[in-house]
Amino acid sequence: MSIKLTDEQLMIQSMVRDFARDVVAAEAMQRDKTKTFPADILQAMGELGLMGMMVPPEFGGSGADTVSYVLALSEIAYACASTAVVMSVQNSIVCESLLNFGTDEQKQRLLPPLARGQAIGAFALTEPNAGSDPVRQSAKAVRDGDHYVINGTKRFITSGKNADTVIVTAKTDDAARHKGISAFVVGKDNPGLIVGPEEDKMGLRASDTTDLIFEDCRVPAADRLGDEGAGFKISMQGLDGGRIGIAAQSIGVAQAALDAAVTYAKAREQFGQAISKFQGLRWMLADMVTQIEASRQLTFSAAAMKDRGENYSMQASMAKLFASEMVNRITATALQIHGGYGFTKEYPVERFYRDARVFTIYEGTSEIQRVVISNHLLNDKRVP
């Protein structure tokens, strides 16, 4: 079912589109080359209310709905996927986890600077030997009086180098499996938190990805997020929202690739006419726009269910699965339409193609999404 956007949602989309194309897109190609973190842009986004969109105004946020967030995030991704992934983690996983599970004191202290773009957040779940299976994580948090002592290594952490606030999961009870995982909030200046070297990635190069190493990192018990043993639940709920974010990013990058392909096809002449006149190419474009629109409607559906307070886990996984695989097809086709020029860094489709590749991998691979979807379909209550 298609949804009708409200005047407020359309206003947010228009405002973010103007900002993204005038400001965010301007140096996107250069940031990709130099791996420059978009700190100034993220601060400006905070001033526009984009870094804590679903955070209530009393905690410094915009109080927007999830559909508005999807519209805004897609526009930022259209301009720069590296900037969009930071926005997505900040909104979908960090701010929402604090909002849903934090104490009043934690919310009052941590959410306003995050929502205003004055601080950057990271979520540290993945480990060298625990990716799709978070129960295999080996990081441990041992209670010591009114503190926990955390030891372990987290891998592939978005904004790991630039984060001011990190939500980290660690085992507090080995025997309890997923119910023995807890979550903690750690500041970047906390002794024992060491930032590893940046990964040299294929895409999203202006967004830093690092290891976070915890060596006898003492965290006050007051900075535990939620109850002891609630870390797995916090992670899974955060990832549900995050998957809507990945779908929104996929739509933005795919739309940028389609628009670039249409522009190129109209301008490029071969055999005495614009290549847009050839039926084979026109059908490629028709398939591209159809797939993007299908992804958009799936994502709107999941977002609207979330806004209504319904269980949207299956819909979020379907949106993430379909949109992330779609954007890989769309960017590949857009590059193909550009011919040899698409293989050069002179045209942005080369960057779109590289940026899109990770979307089927992070925040749950396509294979994990299929596990989640099939479990819901078969009414299987076991933890995937």
Tab-separated table of C-alpha atoms in Angstrom:
chain	number	residue	atom	x	y	z
A	1	MET	CA	0.000	0.000	0.000
A	2	SER	CA	1.414	3.366	-1.000
A	3	ILE	CA	1.399	6.107	1.622
A	4	LYS	CA	0.432	9.730	1.162
A	5	LEU	CA	3.137	12.066	2.425
A	6	THR	CA	2.045	14.884	4.703
A	7	ASP	CA	2.893	18.531	4.082
A	8	GLU	CA	5.437	18.366	6.909
A	9	GLN	CA	7.121	15.295	5.425
A	10	LEU	CA	7.293	16.928	2.004
A	11	MET	CA	8.747	20.083	3.573
A	12	ILE	CA	11.462	18.061	5.325
A	13	GLN	CA	12.262	16.246	2.073
A	14	SER	CA	12.533	19.519	0.152
A	15	MET	CA	14.695	21.191	2.796
A	16	VAL	CA	17.107	18.247	3.034
A	17	ARG	CA	17.242	17.854	-0.756
A	18	ASP	CA	18.351	21.473	-1.162
A	19	PHE	CA	20.941	21.145	1.607
A	20	ALA	CA	22.245	17.808	0.313
A	21	ARG	CA	22.683	18.900	-3.285
A	22	ASP	CA	24.035	22.370	-2.483
A	23	VAL	CA	26.303	21.515	0.465
A	24	VAL	CA	26.831	17.774	0.948
A	25	ALA	CA	27.387	16.865	-2.707
A	26	ALA	CA	29.819	19.692	-3.424
A	27	GLU	CA	32.965	17.964	-2.131
A	28	ALA	CA	31.729	14.360	-1.969
A	29	MET	CA	34.102	13.149	-4.671
A	30	GLN	CA	37.048	14.916	-3.044
A	31	ARG	CA	36.213	13.505	0.399
A	32	ASP	CA	36.110	10.042	-1.143
A	33	LYS	CA	39.605	10.527	-2.581
A	34	THR	CA	41.132	11.917	0.615
A	35	LYS	CA	39.109	9.853	3.144
A	36	THR	CA	38.147	13.114	4.863
A	37	PHE	CA	35.517	12.769	7.598
A	38	PRO	CA	32.670	15.271	6.964
A	39	ALA	CA	32.791	16.814	10.457
A	40	ASP	CA	31.643	20.321	9.455
A	41	ILE	CA	28.766	18.972	7.370
A	42	LEU	CA	27.613	16.702	10.200
A	43	GLN	CA	27.621	19.664	12.573
A	44	ALA	CA	25.508	21.636	10.102
A	45	MET	CA	23.184	18.654	9.811
A	46	GLY	CA	22.851	18.684	13.589
A	47	GLU	CA	21.811	22.332	13.447
A	48	LEU	CA	19.154	21.359	10.896
A	49	GLY	CA	17.874	18.636	13.227
A	50	LEU	CA	19.076	15.703	11.107
A	51	MET	CA	21.318	13.936	13.635
A	52	GLY	CA	18.558	13.117	16.124
A	53	MET	CA	15.474	13.200	13.971
A	54	MET	CA	13.345	10.800	16.010
A	55	VAL	CA	14.575	12.074	19.386
A	56	PRO	CA	11.876	14.086	21.218
A	57	PRO	CA	12.426	17.863	21.508
A	58	GLU	CA	12.919	17.617	25.295
A	59	PHE	CA	16.156	15.765	24.580
A	60	GLY	CA	17.299	18.129	21.830
A	61	GLY	CA	15.883	16.222	18.869
A	62	SER	CA	13.444	17.000	16.076
A	63	GLY	CA	10.650	14.666	17.170
A	64	ALA	CA	10.104	13.589	13.554
A	65	ASP	CA	8.553	10.303	12.436
A	66	THR	CA	10.370	7.449	10.735
A	67	VAL	CA	8.934	8.209	7.287
A	68	SER	CA	10.411	11.726	7.491
A	69	TYR	CA	13.720	10.172	8.527
A	70	VAL	CA	13.662	7.839	5.495
A	71	LEU	CA	13.028	10.804	3.192
A	72	ALA	CA	15.858	12.852	4.740
A	73	LEU	CA	18.389	10.014	4.869
A	74	SER	CA	17.710	9.099	1.228
A	75	GLU	CA	18.465	12.685	0.188
A	76	ILE	CA	21.751	12.748	2.115
A	77	ALA	CA	22.718	9.364	0.594
A	78	TYR	CA	21.911	10.731	-2.875
A	79	ALA	CA	24.618	13.337	-2.312
A	80	CYS	CA	27.169	11.359	-0.276
A	81	ALA	CA	26.779	7.816	1.027
A	82	SER	CA	29.679	8.269	3.470
A	83	THR	CA	27.873	11.114	5.204
A	84	ALA	CA	24.607	9.170	5.155
A	85	VAL	CA	26.028	6.138	6.949
A	86	VAL	CA	27.174	8.321	9.853
A	87	MET	CA	23.714	9.913	10.010
A	88	SER	CA	22.096	6.461	9.889
A	89	VAL	CA	24.123	4.949	12.738
A	90	GLN	CA	23.641	8.093	14.825
A	91	ASN	CA	19.848	8.121	14.395
A	92	SER	CA	18.806	4.508	13.977
A	93	ILE	CA	21.068	2.710	16.424
A	94	VAL	CA	22.764	5.086	18.852
A	95	CYS	CA	20.055	7.678	19.607
A	96	GLU	CA	17.195	5.179	19.432
A	97	SER	CA	18.952	2.702	21.743
A	98	LEU	CA	19.538	5.450	24.295
A	99	LEU	CA	15.962	6.662	23.909
A	100	ASN	CA	14.449	3.183	24.301
A	101	PHE	CA	16.694	1.770	27.029
A	102	GLY	CA	18.488	4.664	28.720
A	103	THR	CA	17.762	5.996	32.182
A	104	ASP	CA	16.430	9.535	32.511
A	105	GLU	CA	19.918	10.669	33.538
A	106	GLN	CA	21.531	8.980	30.520
A	107	LYS	CA	19.006	10.533	28.155
A	108	GLN	CA	19.427	14.019	29.618
A	109	ARG	CA	23.233	13.775	29.503
A	110	LEU	CA	23.878	11.961	26.234
A	111	LEU	CA	21.033	12.632	23.796
A	112	PRO	CA	21.152	16.456	23.417
A	113	PRO	CA	24.756	16.649	22.132
A	114	LEU	CA	24.153	13.678	19.818
A	115	ALA	CA	20.879	15.058	18.475
A	116	ARG	CA	22.407	18.482	17.870
A	117	GLY	CA	25.422	17.076	16.028
A	118	GLN	CA	27.811	18.232	18.766
A	119	ALA	CA	28.824	14.600	19.379
A	120	ILE	CA	29.111	11.554	17.145
A	121	GLY	CA	27.951	8.109	18.242
A	122	ALA	CA	29.102	4.584	17.427
A	123	PHE	CA	27.684	1.139	18.130
A	124	ALA	CA	30.255	-1.594	18.835
A	125	LEU	CA	28.800	-5.079	18.374
A	126	THR	CA	30.830	-6.886	15.683
A	127	GLU	CA	34.047	-8.686	16.639
A	128	PRO	CA	36.811	-10.429	14.644
A	129	ASN	CA	35.106	-13.805	15.214
A	130	ALA	CA	31.531	-12.632	15.743
A	131	GLY	CA	29.803	-10.968	12.812
A	132	SER	CA	26.509	-12.515	11.770
A	133	ASP	CA	26.476	-14.544	15.017
A	134	PRO	CA	26.740	-11.992	17.867
A	135	VAL	CA	26.383	-14.724	20.509
A	136	ARG	CA	29.943	-15.767	19.581
A	137	GLN	CA	31.359	-12.466	20.809
A	138	SER	CA	34.152	-12.832	23.341
A	139	ALA	CA	34.355	-9.309	24.820
A	140	LYS	CA	33.721	-9.548	28.551
A	141	ALA	CA	32.525	-7.127	31.204
A	142	VAL	CA	33.306	-8.143	34.787
A	143	ARG	CA	31.601	-6.383	37.700
A	144	ASP	CA	34.060	-4.773	40.119
A	145	GLY	CA	32.224	-2.847	42.814
A	146	ASP	CA	30.397	0.076	41.249
A	147	HIS	CA	32.220	-0.403	37.925
A	148	TYR	CA	32.494	-2.946	35.116
A	149	VAL	CA	35.870	-3.815	33.597
A	150	ILE	CA	35.603	-4.449	29.847
A	151	ASN	CA	38.141	-6.405	27.781
A	152	GLY	CA	37.838	-7.318	24.114
A	153	THR	CA	38.130	-6.109	20.523
A	154	LYS	CA	35.322	-4.780	18.347
A	155	ARG	CA	35.752	-4.712	14.557
A	156	PHE	CA	34.395	-2.684	11.612
A	157	ILE	CA	32.990	0.049	13.844
A	158	THR	CA	31.498	2.935	11.857
A	159	SER	CA	32.761	6.305	13.195
A	160	GLY	CA	35.086	4.429	15.576
A	161	LYS	CA	37.788	7.092	15.249
A	162	ASN	CA	35.479	10.104	15.426
A	163	ALA	CA	32.910	8.879	17.949
A	164	ASP	CA	32.480	10.727	21.227
A	165	THR	CA	30.009	8.188	22.613
A	166	VAL	CA	30.214	4.425	22.038
A	167	ILE	CA	27.573	1.853	22.904
A	168	VAL	CA	29.452	-1.430	23.345
A	169	THR	CA	28.184	-4.941	24.027
A	170	ALA	CA	30.062	-7.456	26.182
A	171	LYS	CA	29.335	-10.723	27.939
A	172	THR	CA	28.495	-10.501	31.627
A	173	ASP	CA	27.434	-14.163	31.883
A	174	ASP	CA	29.057	-16.725	29.569
A	175	ALA	CA	26.600	-19.489	30.414
A	176	ALA	CA	23.482	-17.488	29.543
A	177	ARG	CA	24.314	-17.189	25.820
A	178	HIS	CA	22.403	-14.263	24.253
A	179	LYS	CA	20.825	-13.451	27.617
A	180	GLY	CA	24.303	-13.017	29.073
A	181	ILE	CA	25.215	-10.037	26.858
A	182	SER	CA	24.997	-6.521	28.314
A	183	ALA	CA	25.425	-3.056	26.804
A	184	PHE	CA	27.445	-0.116	28.101
A	185	VAL	CA	27.968	3.534	27.175
A	186	VAL	CA	31.636	4.487	26.957
A	187	GLY	CA	33.060	7.951	26.334
A	188	LYS	CA	35.957	8.388	23.908
A	189	ASP	CA	38.253	9.654	26.686
A	190	ASN	CA	37.637	6.659	28.920
A	191	PRO	CA	41.013	5.082	29.853
A	192	GLY	CA	41.339	1.626	28.364
A	193	LEU	CA	39.446	2.470	25.154
A	194	ILE	CA	41.931	2.314	22.282
A	195	VAL	CA	41.076	3.202	18.686
A	196	GLY	CA	42.678	0.912	16.115
A	197	PRO	CA	43.848	1.947	12.629
A	198	GLU	CA	41.314	2.938	9.987
A	199	GLU	CA	40.295	0.293	7.476
A	200	ASP	CA	41.226	1.072	3.857
A	201	LYS	CA	37.822	0.360	2.342
A	202	MET	CA	36.471	-0.080	-1.180
A	203	GLY	CA	33.680	2.440	-0.606
A	204	LEU	CA	32.222	4.808	2.002
A	205	ARG	CA	35.761	6.093	2.247
A	206	ALA	CA	34.907	9.387	3.954
A	207	SER	CA	33.310	7.435	6.808
A	208	ASP	CA	35.940	5.986	9.130
A	209	THR	CA	35.772	2.306	10.115
A	210	THR	CA	38.082	1.070	12.861
A	211	ASP	CA	38.701	-1.509	15.546
A	212	LEU	CA	37.863	-0.465	19.097
A	213	ILE	CA	40.052	-2.219	21.638
A	214	PHE	CA	39.039	-2.390	25.301
A	215	GLU	CA	41.903	-3.076	27.701
A	216	ASP	CA	40.787	-3.124	31.343
A	217	CYS	CA	38.373	-0.338	30.436
A	218	ARG	CA	36.551	0.660	33.634
A	219	VAL	CA	32.987	1.822	33.090
A	220	PRO	CA	30.722	2.999	35.913
A	221	ALA	CA	27.805	0.643	36.543
A	222	ALA	CA	25.587	3.707	36.072
A	223	ASP	CA	26.681	3.700	32.414
A	224	ARG	CA	25.275	0.256	31.729
A	225	LEU	CA	22.509	0.627	29.147
A	226	GLY	CA	19.390	-1.247	30.177
A	227	ASP	CA	19.367	-4.226	32.515
A	228	GLU	CA	22.253	-6.646	32.807
A	229	GLY	CA	21.703	-9.255	30.100
A	230	ALA	CA	19.670	-6.924	27.878
A	231	GLY	CA	22.497	-6.223	25.411
A	232	PHE	CA	21.320	-8.687	22.772
A	233	LYS	CA	17.777	-7.300	22.860
A	234	ILE	CA	19.121	-3.743	22.602
A	235	SER	CA	21.281	-4.727	19.628
A	236	MET	CA	18.529	-6.543	17.747
A	237	GLN	CA	16.012	-3.758	18.281
A	238	GLY	CA	18.579	-1.194	17.170
A	239	LEU	CA	19.381	-3.218	14.074
A	240	ASP	CA	15.699	-3.353	13.110
A	241	GLY	CA	15.715	0.441	12.917
A	242	GLY	CA	19.140	0.385	11.321
A	243	ARG	CA	17.882	-1.842	8.527
A	244	ILE	CA	15.305	0.772	7.580
A	245	GLY	CA	18.247	3.185	7.480
A	246	ILE	CA	20.248	0.942	5.141
A	247	ALA	CA	17.226	0.634	2.847
A	248	ALA	CA	16.858	4.426	2.794
A	249	GLN	CA	20.557	4.836	1.957
A	250	SER	CA	20.207	2.259	-0.822
A	251	ILE	CA	17.319	4.216	-2.345
A	252	GLY	CA	19.310	7.461	-2.273
A	253	VAL	CA	22.412	6.001	-3.938
A	254	ALA	CA	20.311	4.117	-6.511
A	255	GLN	CA	18.371	7.272	-7.398
A	256	ALA	CA	21.637	9.173	-7.853
A	257	ALA	CA	22.933	6.417	-10.145
A	258	LEU	CA	19.716	6.387	-12.174
A	259	ASP	CA	19.714	10.176	-12.574
A	260	ALA	CA	23.366	10.087	-13.676
A	261	ALA	CA	22.563	7.338	-16.201
A	262	VAL	CA	19.585	9.266	-17.628
A	263	THR	CA	21.658	12.454	-17.979
A	264	TYR	CA	24.487	10.584	-19.674
A	265	ALA	CA	22.162	8.630	-21.986
A	266	LYS	CA	20.529	11.836	-23.219
A	267	ALA	CA	23.874	13.518	-23.916
A	268	ARG	CA	25.908	10.614	-25.337
A	269	GLU	CA	25.532	10.078	-29.083
A	270	GLN	CA	26.409	6.934	-30.995
A	271	PHE	CA	25.361	5.839	-34.489
A	272	GLY	CA	23.982	9.299	-35.170
A	273	GLN	CA	21.614	9.626	-32.217
A	274	ALA	CA	21.502	9.876	-28.434
A	275	ILE	CA	21.898	6.424	-26.875
A	276	SER	CA	18.675	7.126	-24.941
A	277	LYS	CA	16.862	6.496	-28.248
A	278	PHE	CA	17.861	2.819	-28.317
A	279	GLN	CA	15.161	0.494	-27.060
A	280	GLY	CA	17.571	-1.827	-25.237
A	281	LEU	CA	18.886	1.030	-23.126
A	282	ARG	CA	15.414	2.507	-22.546
A	283	TRP	CA	14.266	-0.825	-21.121
A	284	MET	CA	17.292	-0.888	-18.806
A	285	LEU	CA	16.238	2.510	-17.456
A	286	ALA	CA	12.624	1.360	-17.081
A	287	ASP	CA	13.714	-1.650	-15.026
A	288	MET	CA	15.946	0.558	-12.867
A	289	VAL	CA	13.230	3.058	-11.928
A	290	THR	CA	10.759	0.238	-11.239
A	291	GLN	CA	13.147	-1.473	-8.829
A	292	ILE	CA	13.870	1.799	-7.025
A	293	GLU	CA	10.163	2.539	-6.600
A	294	ALA	CA	9.499	-0.979	-5.286
A	295	SER	CA	12.297	-0.499	-2.731
A	296	ARG	CA	10.905	2.884	-1.736
A	297	GLN	CA	7.435	1.463	-1.072
A	298	LEU	CA	8.823	-1.449	0.958
A	299	THR	CA	10.843	0.991	3.040
A	300	PHE	CA	7.908	3.371	3.547
A	301	SER	CA	5.815	0.389	4.652
A	302	ALA	CA	8.362	-0.654	7.305
A	303	ALA	CA	8.780	2.956	8.464
A	304	ALA	CA	5.024	3.509	8.727
A	305	MET	CA	4.621	0.298	10.737
A	306	LYS	CA	7.335	1.485	13.118
A	307	ASP	CA	5.576	4.840	13.484
A	308	ARG	CA	2.306	3.048	14.308
A	309	GLY	CA	4.020	1.024	17.029
A	310	GLU	CA	3.561	-2.280	15.204
A	311	ASN	CA	6.081	-5.108	15.027
A	312	TYR	CA	8.102	-4.173	11.945
A	313	SER	CA	11.075	-6.520	12.228
A	314	MET	CA	10.127	-8.668	9.218
A	315	GLN	CA	9.276	-5.633	7.075
A	316	ALA	CA	12.573	-3.945	7.996
A	317	SER	CA	14.488	-7.050	6.923
A	318	MET	CA	12.524	-7.278	3.659
A	319	ALA	CA	13.193	-3.607	2.909
A	320	LYS	CA	16.888	-3.958	3.717
A	321	LEU	CA	17.255	-7.172	1.709
A	322	PHE	CA	15.462	-5.931	-1.385
A	323	ALA	CA	16.844	-2.375	-1.396
A	324	SER	CA	20.464	-3.330	-0.702
A	325	GLU	CA	20.488	-5.918	-3.476
A	326	MET	CA	18.628	-3.481	-5.737
A	327	VAL	CA	21.225	-0.724	-5.345
A	328	ASN	CA	23.998	-3.103	-6.367
A	329	ARG	CA	22.107	-3.945	-9.570
A	330	ILE	CA	21.225	-0.305	-10.290
A	331	THR	CA	24.749	1.056	-9.808
A	332	ALA	CA	26.184	-1.752	-11.953
A	333	THR	CA	23.697	-0.991	-14.722
A	334	ALA	CA	24.353	2.757	-14.483
A	335	LEU	CA	28.077	2.090	-14.817
A	336	GLN	CA	27.397	-0.145	-17.827
A	337	ILE	CA	25.367	2.608	-19.499
A	338	HIS	CA	28.360	4.945	-19.092
A	339	GLY	CA	30.576	2.438	-20.895
A	340	GLY	CA	34.298	2.996	-20.431
A	341	TYR	CA	33.678	6.372	-18.797
A	342	GLY	CA	31.859	4.644	-15.944
A	343	PHE	CA	35.068	2.833	-15.068
A	344	THR	CA	36.897	6.118	-14.468
A	345	LYS	CA	36.787	8.471	-11.502
A	346	GLU	CA	35.765	11.312	-13.803
A	347	TYR	CA	32.124	10.273	-13.406
A	348	PRO	CA	30.372	9.720	-10.053
A	349	VAL	CA	28.869	6.328	-10.965
A	350	GLU	CA	32.215	4.719	-10.161
A	351	ARG	CA	31.855	5.970	-6.564
A	352	PHE	CA	28.194	4.942	-6.388
A	353	TYR	CA	29.162	1.430	-7.480
A	354	ARG	CA	31.836	1.128	-4.776
A	355	ASP	CA	29.703	2.688	-2.033
A	356	ALA	CA	26.764	0.377	-2.740
A	357	ARG	CA	28.702	-2.859	-2.380
A	358	VAL	CA	28.696	-2.982	1.424
A	359	PHE	CA	24.937	-2.466	1.754
A	360	THR	CA	24.246	-6.212	1.419
A	361	ILE	CA	26.812	-6.906	4.160
A	362	TYR	CA	26.638	-4.504	7.099
A	363	GLU	CA	23.907	-4.430	9.747
A	364	GLY	CA	23.016	-7.978	8.785
A	365	THR	CA	23.976	-9.659	5.518
A	366	SER	CA	21.380	-10.554	2.904
A	367	GLU	CA	21.609	-14.128	4.145
A	368	ILE	CA	20.794	-13.064	7.721
A	369	GLN	CA	17.829	-11.031	6.439
A	370	ARG	CA	16.504	-14.170	4.792
A	371	VAL	CA	16.859	-16.023	8.110
A	372	VAL	CA	14.897	-13.290	9.907
A	373	ILE	CA	12.189	-13.175	7.225
A	374	SER	CA	11.761	-16.939	7.009
A	375	ASN	CA	11.629	-17.276	10.814
A	376	HIS	CA	8.796	-14.754	10.914
A	377	LEU	CA	7.086	-16.397	7.966
A	378	LEU	CA	7.197	-19.821	9.588
A	379	ASN	CA	6.350	-18.348	13.019
A	380	ASP	CA	9.600	-19.717	14.379
A	381	LYS	CA	10.348	-17.909	17.654
A	382	ARG	CA	13.930	-19.133	17.942
A	383	VAL	CA	16.621	-16.452	17.978
A	384	PRO	CA	18.340	-16.376	14.555
